[in-house]
Every structure is written in structure tokens, then in C-alpha cells.
Coordinates of C-alpha atoms in Angstrom, one line a residue:
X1 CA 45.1 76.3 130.9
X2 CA 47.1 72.7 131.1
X3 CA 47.3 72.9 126.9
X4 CA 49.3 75.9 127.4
X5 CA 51.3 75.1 129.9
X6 CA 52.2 71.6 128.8
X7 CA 53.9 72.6 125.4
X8 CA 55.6 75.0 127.3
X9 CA 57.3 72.8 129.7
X10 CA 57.8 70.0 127.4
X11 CA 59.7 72.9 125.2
X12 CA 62.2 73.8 128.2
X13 CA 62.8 70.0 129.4
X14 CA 63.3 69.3 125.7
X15 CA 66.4 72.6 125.9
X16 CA 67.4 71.2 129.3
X17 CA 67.8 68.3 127.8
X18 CA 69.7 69.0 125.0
X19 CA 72.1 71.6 126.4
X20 CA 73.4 68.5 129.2
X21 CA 75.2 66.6 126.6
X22 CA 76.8 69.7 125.3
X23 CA 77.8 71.0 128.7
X24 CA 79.2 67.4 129.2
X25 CA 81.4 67.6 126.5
X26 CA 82.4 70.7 127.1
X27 CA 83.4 69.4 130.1
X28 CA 85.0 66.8 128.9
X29 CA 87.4 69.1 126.8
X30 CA 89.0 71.3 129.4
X31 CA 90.0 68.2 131.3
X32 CA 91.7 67.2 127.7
X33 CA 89.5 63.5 128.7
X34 CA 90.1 61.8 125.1
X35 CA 88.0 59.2 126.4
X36 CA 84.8 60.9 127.8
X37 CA 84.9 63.4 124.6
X38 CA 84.6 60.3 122.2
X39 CA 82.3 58.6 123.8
X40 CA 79.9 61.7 123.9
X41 CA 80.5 62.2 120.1
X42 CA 79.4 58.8 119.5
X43 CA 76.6 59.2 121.6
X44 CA 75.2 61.7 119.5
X45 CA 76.3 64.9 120.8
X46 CA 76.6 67.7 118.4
X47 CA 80.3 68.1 117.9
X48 CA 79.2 71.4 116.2
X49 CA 77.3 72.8 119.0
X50 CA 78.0 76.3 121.1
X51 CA 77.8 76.5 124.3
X52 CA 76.8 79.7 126.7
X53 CA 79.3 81.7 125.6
X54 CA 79.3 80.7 122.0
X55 CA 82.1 78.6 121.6
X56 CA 82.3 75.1 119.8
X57 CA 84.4 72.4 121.4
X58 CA 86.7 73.0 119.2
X59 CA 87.3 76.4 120.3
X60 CA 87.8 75.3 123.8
X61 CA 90.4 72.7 122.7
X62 CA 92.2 75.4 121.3
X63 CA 92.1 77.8 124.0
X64 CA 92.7 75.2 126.6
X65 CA 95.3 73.5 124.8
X66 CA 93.7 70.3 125.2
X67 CA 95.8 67.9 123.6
X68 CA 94.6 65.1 123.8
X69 CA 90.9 66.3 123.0
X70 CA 92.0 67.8 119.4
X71 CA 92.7 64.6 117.6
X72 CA 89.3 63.4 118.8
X73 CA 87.2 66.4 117.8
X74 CA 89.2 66.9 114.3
X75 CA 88.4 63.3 113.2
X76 CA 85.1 64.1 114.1
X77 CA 82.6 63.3 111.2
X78 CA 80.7 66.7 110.3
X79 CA 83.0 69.0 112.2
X80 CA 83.1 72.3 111.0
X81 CA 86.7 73.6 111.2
X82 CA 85.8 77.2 110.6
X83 CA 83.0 77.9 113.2
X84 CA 84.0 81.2 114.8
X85 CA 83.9 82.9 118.5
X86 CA 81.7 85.7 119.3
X87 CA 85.0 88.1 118.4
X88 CA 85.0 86.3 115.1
X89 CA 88.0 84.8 115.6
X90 CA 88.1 81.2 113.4
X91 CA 90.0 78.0 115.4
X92 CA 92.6 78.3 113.0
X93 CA 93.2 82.4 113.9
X94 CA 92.8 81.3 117.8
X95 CA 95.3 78.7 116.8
X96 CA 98.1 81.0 115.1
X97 CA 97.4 83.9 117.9
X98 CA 98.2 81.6 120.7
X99 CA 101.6 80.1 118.3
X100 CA 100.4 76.8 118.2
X101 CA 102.1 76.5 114.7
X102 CA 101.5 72.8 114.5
X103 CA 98.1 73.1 114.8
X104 CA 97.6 75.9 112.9
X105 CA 99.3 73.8 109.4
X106 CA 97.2 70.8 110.7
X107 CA 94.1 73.2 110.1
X108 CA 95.5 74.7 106.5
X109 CA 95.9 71.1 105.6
X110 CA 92.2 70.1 106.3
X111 CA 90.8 72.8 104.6
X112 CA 90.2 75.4 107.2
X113 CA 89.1 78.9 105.5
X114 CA 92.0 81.1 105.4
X115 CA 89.7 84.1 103.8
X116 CA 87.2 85.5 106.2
X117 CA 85.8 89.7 106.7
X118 CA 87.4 91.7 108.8
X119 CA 90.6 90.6 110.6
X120 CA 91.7 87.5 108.9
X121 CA 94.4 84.4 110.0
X122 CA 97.1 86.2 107.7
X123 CA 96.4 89.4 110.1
X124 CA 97.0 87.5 112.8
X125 CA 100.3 85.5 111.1
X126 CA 101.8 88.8 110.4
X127 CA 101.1 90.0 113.7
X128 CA 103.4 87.1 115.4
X129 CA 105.7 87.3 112.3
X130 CA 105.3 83.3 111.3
X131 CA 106.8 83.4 108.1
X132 CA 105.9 79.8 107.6
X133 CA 101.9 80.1 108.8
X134 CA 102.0 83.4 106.0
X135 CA 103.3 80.7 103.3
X136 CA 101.3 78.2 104.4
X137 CA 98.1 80.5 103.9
X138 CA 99.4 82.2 101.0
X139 CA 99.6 78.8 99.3
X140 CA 95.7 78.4 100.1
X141 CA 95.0 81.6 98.7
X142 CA 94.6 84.3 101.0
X143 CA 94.3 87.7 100.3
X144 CA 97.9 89.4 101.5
X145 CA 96.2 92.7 101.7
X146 CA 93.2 91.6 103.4
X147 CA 91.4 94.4 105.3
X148 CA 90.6 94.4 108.9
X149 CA 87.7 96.5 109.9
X150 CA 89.8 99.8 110.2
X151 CA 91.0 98.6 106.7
X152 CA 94.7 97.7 108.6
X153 CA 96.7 95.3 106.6
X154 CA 98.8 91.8 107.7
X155 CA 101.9 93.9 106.7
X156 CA 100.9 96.8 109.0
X157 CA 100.2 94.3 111.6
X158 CA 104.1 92.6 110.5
X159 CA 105.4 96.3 110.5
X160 CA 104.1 96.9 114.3
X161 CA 103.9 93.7 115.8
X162 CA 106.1 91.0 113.8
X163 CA 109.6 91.4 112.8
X164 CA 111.7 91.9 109.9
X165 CA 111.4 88.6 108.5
X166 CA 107.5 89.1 108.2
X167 CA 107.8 92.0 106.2
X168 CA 110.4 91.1 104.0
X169 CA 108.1 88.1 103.2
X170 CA 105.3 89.9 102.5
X171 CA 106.8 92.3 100.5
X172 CA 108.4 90.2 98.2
X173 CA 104.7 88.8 97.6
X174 CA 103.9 92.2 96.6
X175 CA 102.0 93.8 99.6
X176 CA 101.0 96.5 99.1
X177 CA 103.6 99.3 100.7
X178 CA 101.0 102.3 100.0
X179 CA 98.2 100.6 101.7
X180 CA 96.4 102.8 104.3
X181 CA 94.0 102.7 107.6
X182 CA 90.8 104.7 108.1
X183 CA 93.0 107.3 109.5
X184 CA 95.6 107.6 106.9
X185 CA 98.3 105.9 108.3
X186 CA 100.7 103.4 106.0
X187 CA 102.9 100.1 107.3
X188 CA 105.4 103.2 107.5
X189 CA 103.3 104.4 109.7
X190 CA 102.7 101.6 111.8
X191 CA 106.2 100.5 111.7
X192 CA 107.5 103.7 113.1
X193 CA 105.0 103.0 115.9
X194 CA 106.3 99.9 116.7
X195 CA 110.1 101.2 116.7
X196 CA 111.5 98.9 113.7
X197 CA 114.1 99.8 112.3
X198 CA 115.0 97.5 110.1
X199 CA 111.3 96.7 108.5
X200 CA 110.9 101.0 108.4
X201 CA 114.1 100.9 106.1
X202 CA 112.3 98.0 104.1
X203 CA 109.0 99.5 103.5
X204 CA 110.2 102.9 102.9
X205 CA 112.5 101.4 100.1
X206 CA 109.3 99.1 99.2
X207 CA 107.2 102.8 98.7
X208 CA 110.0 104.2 96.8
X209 CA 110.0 101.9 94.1
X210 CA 106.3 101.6 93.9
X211 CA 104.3 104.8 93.0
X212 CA 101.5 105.7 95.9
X213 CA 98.5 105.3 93.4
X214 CA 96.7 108.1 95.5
X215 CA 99.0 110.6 93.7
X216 CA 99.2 109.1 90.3
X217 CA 98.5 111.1 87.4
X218 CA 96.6 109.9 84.9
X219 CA 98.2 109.5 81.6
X220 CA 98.6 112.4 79.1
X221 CA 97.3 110.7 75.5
X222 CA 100.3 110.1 72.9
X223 CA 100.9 112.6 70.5
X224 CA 100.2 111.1 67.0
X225 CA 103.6 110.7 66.0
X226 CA 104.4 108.5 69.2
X227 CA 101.0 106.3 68.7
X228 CA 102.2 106.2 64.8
X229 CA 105.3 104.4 66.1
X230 CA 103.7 102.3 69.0
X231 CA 101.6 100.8 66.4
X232 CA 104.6 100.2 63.8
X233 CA 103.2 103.1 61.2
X234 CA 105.1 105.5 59.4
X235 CA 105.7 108.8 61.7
X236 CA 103.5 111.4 60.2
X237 CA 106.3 114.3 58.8
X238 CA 103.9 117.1 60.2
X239 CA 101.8 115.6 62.9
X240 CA 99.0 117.9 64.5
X241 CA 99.5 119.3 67.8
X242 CA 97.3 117.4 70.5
X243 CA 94.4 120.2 71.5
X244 CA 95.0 121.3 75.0
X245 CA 91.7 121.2 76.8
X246 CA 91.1 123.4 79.9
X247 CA 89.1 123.5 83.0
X248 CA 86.8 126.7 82.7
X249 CA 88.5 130.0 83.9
X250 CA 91.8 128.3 83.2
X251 CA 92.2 129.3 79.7
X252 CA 96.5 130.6 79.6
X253 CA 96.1 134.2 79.1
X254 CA 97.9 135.4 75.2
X255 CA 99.0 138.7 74.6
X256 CA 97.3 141.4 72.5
X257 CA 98.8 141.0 69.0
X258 CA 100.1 144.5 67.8
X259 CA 98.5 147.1 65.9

């Protein structure tokens, strides 16, 4: 009985054991104590490590605001910039949602990801219509018409939520006006919802000039004469009619020749 219960104990001192240190620095970060956090990461303590509810230190810098706490955990050696929450939001999304722009470019320039599945840091950019956060990320190639789980947008997000200045931004980097949710709706849509004016003129002109590929046609094939002269060849004098091919039961109905 005492071999069984032995490893057993030993197993939940040994958990104890390790989640102290982690609690301690945790600790150590809401009081933003620069002092008490280094010493901790140089005694070992996993800089990397979640705590109960799943958050890195980092995380709780950022949600805290701990100031004096962030330089120590970014210089870190091994941290992992990119470790989300339980929502799957990244530091650097917690960072732009909570307009701590400085923070948010020191991130970009370490090398945070600024791709991710689902609702992304440009989402949440265009969503508090930073205009320098979008370029920032833009210039470390994100996706502009990343797709949130209910496939919304960072210019539907811009078109509710941001301003003018978002959506002008992400329009003249070509996001896509025609773009639609799982119920249908366009940044038109979305920016009638959020009573913008100006950005419902923008991305209705936006739509006009770009064709909704959901209703595009596809191409009738060139006759033989305009193929001839696409390829530089002489225009056939008497070039052959291009056969008309029905769906069945669609044939066009000829009259009876007379008798």
C-alpha cells in the first residue's frame, strides 16, 4: 500500500512545488515589482509558464499595465511573445485592444506573430481604427482580409467600430469591399450598423468600382476573328460562328419553314 501512495504524494508535492514560483511571479507582476520579477526569472522560474487561469506573465503585464514588469519579462531569454489567453487573444492583440500603441510596435518589432486563426491583431487594429498598428502589421505581412470565425473582416470591424481613417487605409491596400460574414452581410453592411457616414460613402464607392465576384459571369470565349487579332494573325475574312451550346430543354424554339 505505502508503494502506492508514496509516488502519489511525491507527484503532488512535486506540482506544489512547482506552481509556488509561478504564483510568485505572478505575484510579482500585478504589483509591476521589477525587482522581485527578475530575481524569480533568474531563479529559474519558467517565464513561459500559465498560471490557473491560463495566462503567461506576460499576459498579466499587459492587462495590468505593469510597467515596470514588461521590460523585465521582454528581455527575458526564451520568452515566447506569442503565447495566447484562453479567448485566444495573443499579447500583442491584448496590447492593441487596450491602445497601448507603444507596446503594441515594441511587439511587431521583436517578432510577435501578426497572422493567427480566427480573430487576428489587424481585427482588432481596425476595430480601434490605429492606422499606424494596421501599417505596422501590414509591413509584417498580415493578411488584410483575415477571417474571424464568423468569417468578419478588419475592414468590417473599421467600418463598425473604427473610423474613416481605418477604412480609407484599408481600402487603398485593396481590402476586399465585397467580402462577406456567415450571414451575408458586407463592410456596407456593418458600416451602416455602426452609423458611418463617411466610411458608408467610401466603401460603397469602393464596391462600385470593384465587381462583387459572387455575380460575375464567366467569360464568353472570343470569336475567332477577335482571338486572330489578340494573337497578331490575320482576321479570317469569313470566320465561323461560335456554336451556341444549351442547357437541355433550353434549345430557342425556330419556326416551321414554309411549305
Amino acid at each position: 500500500m505505502k508503494k502506492i501512495i508514496y509516488p502519489i504524494v511525491f507527484s503532488l508535492i512535486s506540482t506544489l512545488s512547482l506552481a509556488a514560483p509561478v504564483d510568485d511571479l505572478m505575484v510579482a507582476v500585478k504589483r509591476d515589482s521589477d525587482i522581485s520579477a527578475r530575481d524569480l526569472i533568474r531563479a529559474g522560474v519558467d517565464v513561459n509558464a500559465l498560471d490557473k487561469n491560463g495566462r503567461t506573465a506576460l499576459t498579466v503585464a499587459i492587462q495590468e499595465q505593469s510597467a515596470k514588469v514588461l521590460p523585465v519579462l521582454l528581455n527575458a531569454r526564451g520568452i515566447n511573445l506569442s503565447t495566447p489567453n484562453k479567448y485566444g487573444e495573443s499579447p500583442l492583440m491584448m496590447a492593441i485592444i487596450s491602445n497601448q500603441t507603444a507596446l503594441a510596435k515594441q511587439l511587431i518589432a521583436r517578432g510577435a506573430a501578426t497572422n493567427k486563426g480566427g480573430w487576428s491583431p489587424l481585427h482588432y487594429a481596425a476595430t480601434r481604427g490605429n492606422v499606424e498598428v494596421m501599417r505596422l502589421l501590414l509591413a509584417r505581412d498580415a493578411y488584410i482580409d483575415a477571417k474571424a470565425p464568423n468569417l468578419a473582416t478588419p475592414l468590417m470591424m473599421a467600418a463598425q467600430f473604427g473610423d474613416e481613417a481605418a477604412v480609407r487605409f484599408l481600402l487603398s491596400r485593396q481590402a476586399d469591399p465585397w467580402d462577406r460574414d456567415t450571414r451575408g452581410h458586407t463592410a456596407l453592411d456593418y458600416a451602416r450598423r455602426g452609423g458611418k457616414e463617411d466610411s458608408i460613402a467610401m466603401i460603397a464607392s469602393a464596391q462600385r468600382k470593384r465587381k462583387d465576384p459572387g455575380k460575375v459571369r464567366p467569360l464568353a470565349p472570343l470569336s475567332p476573328a477577335s482571338a486572330a487579332e489578340l494573337r497578331g494573325e490575320p482576321i479570317p475574312e469569313d470566320p465561323e460562328p461560335i456554336p451556341m451550346i444549351y442547357p437541355p430543354g433550353q434549345e430557342p424554339v425556330t419556326a416551321n419553314p414554309l411549305p
